[in-house]
Every structure is written in C-alpha cells, then in structure tokens.
C-alpha cells in the first residue's frame, strides 16, 4: 500500500513528531500490513522499543506489531516505513497524570525531571505540564489543607485535562504499628473533621451518603509495586546512613489502608488514638488526600494517594518535621514517582 493511498486514513502529525514514539497526536490506524520490514529506514528508537516491550523475545515482525497493538496503538506506513506508537489508556482516552503535593519538598526533583515543560499560573498556583519518564503529566503544589487540595484537583481535571490524579506527600502515622519512614497507599480516604451529627453520621459528607472515598485499585497496586521497588533497590543508596540513623529508619515497610484527612496538624497521642479507634484500618493522617479523593470521585477520575510517614502524629510530630521532609521524604517521592511512571510506560495503565 502506498503512502498516498493511506493519507486519507489518518492525519499525520508534524514531521518533528514522527520520531516520538510516545506521541499522542495521531488518529487511529485503520489497517495492519501483512509484513513489516524492520530492516531499513526505521528510526533507531523503534526496534529498541519493540525489544523493550517484548522483553527481548525474538518474534516475527507482524506478530510484534499485533502484540504491541493490544497494549497501545500503533500507527505506521508500510514500505515508506514510517511508524508512530501511542501510549493510551485502555478505554482509548490517552492518559494525562496530575501529580499534586502540598509542599515543595514533596515534589523535589520532579519538575526538573520533566521534559518539554511548560508552566501556567492560575489561581495562585503554578501548573507544570510536560513528560515525566514517558508519561504526559501535570505537576502542581496545592499548599496545605482540604480546600487547597480540592480546588487544585478540580482545576487539574477541568482546566488541565488530567485523566488520573496522584497525590504524593508526607503524613502522620495513624496506627501504632506504623513507623516514621514507612510508606502508606490509600485504599480509601475519609475526612476526619467532617461531623454533621446528629443530622448525619459522623464522618459522612452530608447528602453524598458517603464517608469513605475510594482510591483507584489499579493505581494503588502500581504504586505499591513502585514503593516496594524503591525500598528494595533505591532506599539504601538515596537516604544516607546519617539520616537513616537520625530518624531510626531501620526497615521501612509499605502499608495499604485508610487515610484520614482534616484541617489540623495532628500532634496529640490521645487524639490520634481516639481517631484510630473510631476509624478501623486507619494507617495515616494528613490534610489533603480525602478532599482530592472526593473531587475525583465526583468527577469520575481515578485517584491515588501515597504518603511517606514523617511523624507519629503525637507531641513530637513537629520536631524535625521539615528536616525529615527535605532530607528523606523528598527522595522517597522522587524515586517512587519515577518507578511508577516507568512502570506505566512499560506495562500500560
Ligand atoms: N510545619 C510545616 C507545615 C506542615 S503541615 C510548615 O511549616 O510548612 C503538614 C503537611 O504534611 C500537610 O500537608 C499534611 O498533609 C502532612 N502531614 C504530615 N504529618 C501530619 C500530621 N501529623 N497531621 C496532619 N498532617 C500531616
């Protein structure tokens, strides 16, 4: 089939985009060739990309195309040898990941790692859009608290078109079994300061019928894998021995459970014990996650919250909080988000 016969099938992006294997700008391919000759005229990145996806198995070229086709969309000309590969969400809508943190340190390094970054200021926040390890992403600092989290999440979806939201930050431990340096991933989130009783049950968001808002299961599983990968492979290299000793980080663990958010910095062991008793499965307390989860639930956007435990939510909580965030938690966030994005780029989402 000649190039000009195909031109009507789909619109081609500009020439400089043709070598971008993560390009997201072309229309759906309408055909599959009988045979694709990989030996000539291909951009160098394409055979490498096949190997990457097929884990170096030697496969017939057409079979490779079919396999790739199942995960992602492939666009190409045959004979004129001209290929486009798009990473796409399963339902056909391409993924754009919104990444929110409250504090600068919780996103340290991510903006610098972004390729083709552009920034937009809106409503007192700076949204940075670009590619993070192959994933189309928008990073933003919400600042602290539920309203800050909610408005940031809303704008990410409505103005910046994100399809998924990830919150990465620090939190106080919500249970005695959880230690500073551990990582928690939310399976659900609750607003612990929501109390319209006796009109509505404690914690229930009035007129929603809900107290617990879900975290997206698939995103949580991918984050758990990234967190385990971080602790196994990166932790000893990126958190130095001095910090490990200072913060007694022996064998950090990963937990999945309930995260409670409210507009208070929790620093009283009696308050945290009472909250733990009132909310079974509590793993962490923080100040934004449940607000983001409610927005995402209402807008139909999958969301995930991952937090590094920075304190025990007791009288010592404020001591060394900022040192921990910048010296330790910042590394956690960077390396976990990197593993998460690399996993998405490799295995799809
Ligand atoms: N001392 C900091 C303020 C941090 S507020 C400063 O001066 O900048 C705490 C932030 O970390 C919030 O974004 C919250 O989500 C999270 N967090 C960590 N530990 C917490 C705790 N014990 N209670 C509530 N939020 C906590």
XYZ file of C-alpha atoms and ligand atoms in Angstrom:
375
model
C 0.000 0.000 0.000
C 1.398 3.357 -0.906
C 1.668 6.318 1.362
C -0.718 8.444 -0.651
C -3.395 5.714 -0.506
C -3.178 5.801 3.255
C -3.188 9.509 3.694
C -6.961 9.578 3.910
C -6.990 7.060 6.742
C -5.400 9.254 9.279
C -3.970 12.661 9.726
C -0.246 12.821 10.194
C 1.332 14.924 12.876
C 4.143 17.347 12.033
C 7.446 15.848 10.920
C 9.266 16.582 14.156
C 6.749 14.434 15.997
C 7.215 11.416 13.768
C 10.111 10.010 15.714
C 8.451 10.470 19.040
C 7.307 7.018 19.971
C 5.175 8.383 22.765
C 3.480 10.866 20.504
C -0.170 11.167 21.309
C -1.313 13.215 18.404
C -2.370 10.934 15.593
C -5.623 9.297 14.679
C -6.346 5.583 14.867
C -4.696 3.374 12.263
C -7.162 1.574 10.029
C -5.020 -1.269 8.767
C -2.307 -3.755 9.632
C 0.227 -4.695 6.950
C 0.993 -8.320 6.066
C 4.597 -7.842 6.837
C 6.643 -5.075 8.244
C 10.257 -4.944 7.259
C 12.150 -3.661 10.236
C 15.479 -3.702 8.498
C 15.570 -0.323 6.849
C 14.597 3.277 7.198
C 13.232 2.878 10.690
C 14.054 5.408 13.323
C 16.630 3.859 15.640
C 14.251 4.087 18.560
C 11.656 1.782 17.033
C 13.493 -1.593 17.088
C 14.685 -0.732 20.595
C 11.133 -0.016 21.542
C 9.997 -3.430 20.256
C 12.672 -5.125 22.266
C 11.680 -3.166 25.319
C 8.051 -4.170 25.053
C 8.665 -7.725 24.059
C 11.324 -8.308 26.690
C 13.857 -9.188 24.040
C 11.952 -12.169 22.699
C 12.618 -12.764 19.032
C 9.322 -12.579 17.269
C 8.110 -12.309 13.748
C 7.713 -8.600 12.962
C 3.984 -8.811 12.239
C 3.433 -10.675 15.470
C 5.313 -7.948 17.264
C 3.020 -5.383 15.813
C -0.023 -7.358 16.908
C 1.286 -7.731 20.410
C 2.055 -4.101 20.677
C -1.348 -3.322 19.270
C -3.008 -4.972 22.272
C -1.393 -2.635 24.729
C -1.085 0.555 22.830
C -1.978 1.967 19.487
C 0.496 1.670 16.665
C 0.412 3.871 13.619
C 2.551 3.296 10.587
C 3.030 3.369 6.898
C 4.227 0.193 5.324
C 7.049 0.324 2.763
C 7.521 4.004 3.232
C 8.364 2.762 6.727
C 7.028 5.319 8.926
C 5.833 4.466 12.406
C 4.017 6.102 15.247
C 3.326 4.475 18.586
C 0.984 5.948 21.127
C 0.672 5.126 24.783
C -3.013 5.176 25.516
C -5.417 4.434 28.279
C -7.363 1.171 27.848
C -10.632 2.933 27.105
C -8.949 4.811 24.296
C -8.583 8.135 26.084
C -4.943 8.994 26.482
C -3.622 9.278 29.991
C -2.588 12.573 31.483
C -1.421 12.207 35.059
C -1.946 15.041 37.531
C 0.582 14.966 40.382
C -0.237 17.006 43.478
C 1.841 17.621 46.587
C 1.211 20.107 49.352
C 4.797 21.156 49.985
C 7.657 21.976 47.639
C 9.901 19.292 49.188
C 7.338 16.597 48.453
C 7.810 17.154 44.718
C 11.510 17.941 44.795
C 13.233 16.997 41.565
C 10.080 16.148 39.603
C 9.794 19.475 37.798
C 13.483 19.281 36.881
C 12.967 15.777 35.531
C 10.150 16.928 33.280
C 10.817 17.108 29.569
C 9.351 19.812 27.351
C 7.994 21.513 30.451
C 5.669 24.486 30.165
C 4.177 26.343 33.102
C 0.827 28.019 33.593
C -0.083 30.155 36.588
C -3.685 30.028 37.621
C -5.481 30.798 40.877
C -2.225 31.360 42.739
C -0.642 28.046 41.732
C 1.840 27.063 39.062
C 0.936 24.049 36.916
C 3.872 22.454 35.093
C 2.986 20.314 32.097
C 5.404 18.002 30.318
C 6.646 14.433 30.020
C 7.786 12.521 33.102
C 9.618 9.331 32.105
C 7.382 8.989 29.072
C 4.137 9.891 30.842
C 2.167 13.006 29.969
C 1.937 14.753 33.349
C 0.979 17.969 35.108
C 2.691 18.723 38.439
C 1.382 21.260 40.935
C 1.801 22.239 44.576
C -1.592 22.574 46.235
C -0.343 24.027 49.506
C -1.820 22.728 52.742
C -5.383 21.763 53.648
C -8.558 20.262 52.227
C -9.795 23.291 50.302
C -6.357 23.745 48.739
C -6.339 20.074 47.736
C -9.891 20.199 46.384
C -9.501 23.287 44.226
C -6.198 22.020 42.842
C -7.673 18.650 41.917
C -10.710 20.293 40.322
C -8.585 22.600 38.185
C -6.266 19.772 37.153
C -9.263 17.956 35.734
C -11.346 20.822 34.387
C -8.650 23.163 33.104
C -5.636 20.933 32.512
C -7.442 17.814 31.280
C -5.825 15.241 33.557
C -7.339 11.753 33.455
C -5.746 10.433 36.675
C -4.573 12.116 39.873
C -1.733 11.058 42.129
C -1.130 12.777 45.450
C 2.348 12.259 46.841
C 3.429 13.652 50.187
C 4.025 13.014 53.870
C 1.662 12.076 56.690
C 1.458 11.286 60.370
C 1.162 7.639 61.423
C -2.446 6.599 62.019
C -1.660 3.428 63.925
C 0.930 2.394 66.499
C 2.226 -0.306 64.160
C 3.301 2.266 61.569
C 6.686 3.933 61.842
C 8.395 7.056 60.547
C 9.862 6.183 57.145
C 7.115 3.690 56.264
C 5.057 4.241 53.120
C 1.259 4.155 53.017
C -1.010 3.817 49.994
C -4.688 4.671 50.441
C -7.363 2.156 49.630
C -9.921 4.684 50.911
C -9.917 8.202 52.333
C -12.119 9.885 54.929
C -12.438 13.467 56.181
C -11.859 13.031 59.903
C -13.082 16.516 60.787
C -16.383 16.102 58.944
C -19.083 15.842 61.607
C -22.651 16.930 60.905
C -24.064 14.655 63.614
C -26.754 14.185 64.723
C -28.139 15.124 61.302
C -25.760 12.745 59.529
C -23.466 10.031 60.847
C -20.045 11.258 61.956
C -17.564 11.417 59.009
C -20.318 11.257 56.373
C -20.168 14.024 53.769
C -23.717 15.403 54.012
C -26.011 14.494 51.136
C -23.411 12.289 49.480
C -24.247 9.224 51.578
C -20.519 8.545 51.825
C -17.819 8.877 54.412
C -15.101 6.823 52.708
C -13.995 7.777 49.202
C -12.127 5.112 47.265
C -8.611 5.205 45.920
C -8.293 3.637 42.476
C -7.377 -0.028 42.843
C -5.177 -0.332 39.753
C -3.245 2.827 40.572
C -2.800 1.658 44.168
C -1.386 -1.679 43.023
C 1.055 0.053 40.679
C 2.106 2.409 43.461
C 2.584 -0.457 45.897
C 4.899 -2.090 43.375
C 6.789 1.193 42.951
C 7.072 1.627 46.728
C 8.392 -1.910 47.237
C 10.831 -1.400 44.365
C 12.029 1.823 45.966
C 12.625 0.229 49.371
C 14.373 -2.794 47.888
C 16.557 -1.100 45.312
C 16.859 2.654 45.911
C 16.429 3.332 49.617
C 19.925 2.436 50.822
C 21.520 4.467 48.045
C 19.456 7.620 48.249
C 18.869 8.006 52.003
C 22.307 8.316 53.578
C 23.416 6.461 56.696
C 23.332 9.639 58.800
C 19.657 10.254 58.032
C 18.783 6.599 58.490
C 20.327 6.720 61.963
C 18.880 10.131 62.849
C 15.334 9.073 62.011
C 15.745 5.429 63.105
C 14.831 4.160 59.657
C 15.680 0.502 60.008
C 13.452 -1.499 57.744
C 10.771 0.752 56.333
C 7.605 -1.053 55.282
C 4.716 -0.455 52.901
C 1.093 -0.425 54.138
C -2.241 -0.127 52.416
C -5.298 1.147 54.265
C -7.462 4.069 55.285
C -6.068 7.606 55.208
C -7.862 10.336 57.169
C -7.597 13.998 56.225
C -8.567 17.121 58.131
C -7.616 20.734 58.562
C -5.425 20.069 61.585
C -1.821 19.095 62.030
C -2.263 16.140 64.408
C 0.135 16.265 67.306
C -1.576 14.662 70.291
C -1.327 10.948 71.039
C -4.752 10.864 72.710
C -6.443 12.432 69.714
C -4.767 10.037 67.298
C -5.626 7.030 69.478
C -9.281 8.068 69.607
C -9.345 8.581 65.842
C -7.737 5.196 65.288
C -10.478 3.609 67.424
C -13.202 5.452 65.514
C -11.798 4.603 62.072
C -10.876 0.924 61.691
C -7.985 0.320 59.300
C -6.522 3.793 59.742
C -2.925 3.981 58.548
C -2.198 7.705 58.254
C -3.436 11.229 58.938
C -2.794 14.198 56.699
C -4.528 17.317 55.426
C -5.455 16.984 51.726
C -5.970 13.440 50.451
C -9.647 12.874 51.262
C -10.605 16.200 49.691
C -8.805 15.224 46.478
C -10.474 11.804 46.624
C -13.940 13.360 46.947
C -13.341 15.635 43.955
C -12.045 12.705 41.904
C -14.973 10.531 42.938
C -17.458 13.199 41.916
C -15.707 13.872 38.598
C -15.120 10.189 37.800
C -11.320 10.463 37.816
C -9.182 7.603 39.204
C -7.016 8.850 42.026
C -4.333 7.534 44.358
C -2.673 8.871 47.477
C 0.765 7.745 48.593
C 2.411 9.154 51.703
C 5.700 8.753 53.496
C 5.235 8.718 57.260
C 7.020 11.800 58.602
C 5.865 11.736 62.240
C 3.779 9.848 64.767
C 1.041 12.491 64.968
C 1.967 12.920 68.650
C 3.680 15.602 70.737
C 6.948 15.089 68.828
C 5.303 15.499 65.436
C 6.568 18.991 64.728
C 10.153 18.208 65.774
C 12.382 17.694 62.784
C 9.346 17.605 60.501
C 10.889 19.855 57.869
C 14.298 18.180 58.084
C 12.671 14.824 57.519
C 10.625 16.087 54.587
C 13.560 17.616 52.757
C 16.270 15.102 53.692
C 14.286 11.883 53.471
C 10.731 12.147 52.152
C 11.794 14.154 49.100
C 13.898 11.190 47.937
C 11.054 8.779 48.542
C 8.687 10.871 46.437
C 11.066 11.318 43.528
C 12.143 7.688 43.228
C 8.675 6.248 43.800
C 7.085 8.538 41.204
C 9.883 7.652 38.796
C 9.299 3.938 39.280
C 5.552 4.471 38.978
C 5.841 6.391 35.685
C 8.384 3.949 34.278
C 6.044 1.084 35.197
C 3.137 2.793 33.434
C 5.235 3.435 30.347
C 6.384 -0.173 30.282
C 3.248 -2.092 31.207
C 0.467 0.287 30.233
C -2.217 1.645 32.521
N 5.389 22.649 59.512
C 5.039 22.715 58.131
C 3.579 22.523 57.999
C 3.302 21.173 57.636
S 1.605 20.822 57.676
C 5.442 24.020 57.567
O 5.763 24.909 58.310
O 5.440 24.135 56.323
C 1.746 19.138 57.389
C 1.711 18.686 55.982
O 2.149 17.339 55.953
C 0.313 18.649 55.411
O 0.331 18.891 54.042
C -0.185 17.256 55.767
O -0.888 16.670 54.699
C 1.053 16.448 56.093
N 1.168 15.934 57.465
C 2.298 15.343 57.933
N 2.139 14.995 59.223
C 0.898 15.356 59.593
C 0.185 15.286 60.817
N 0.721 14.774 61.916
N -1.082 15.778 60.844
C -1.620 16.324 59.755
N -0.978 16.427 58.567
C 0.280 15.951 58.468
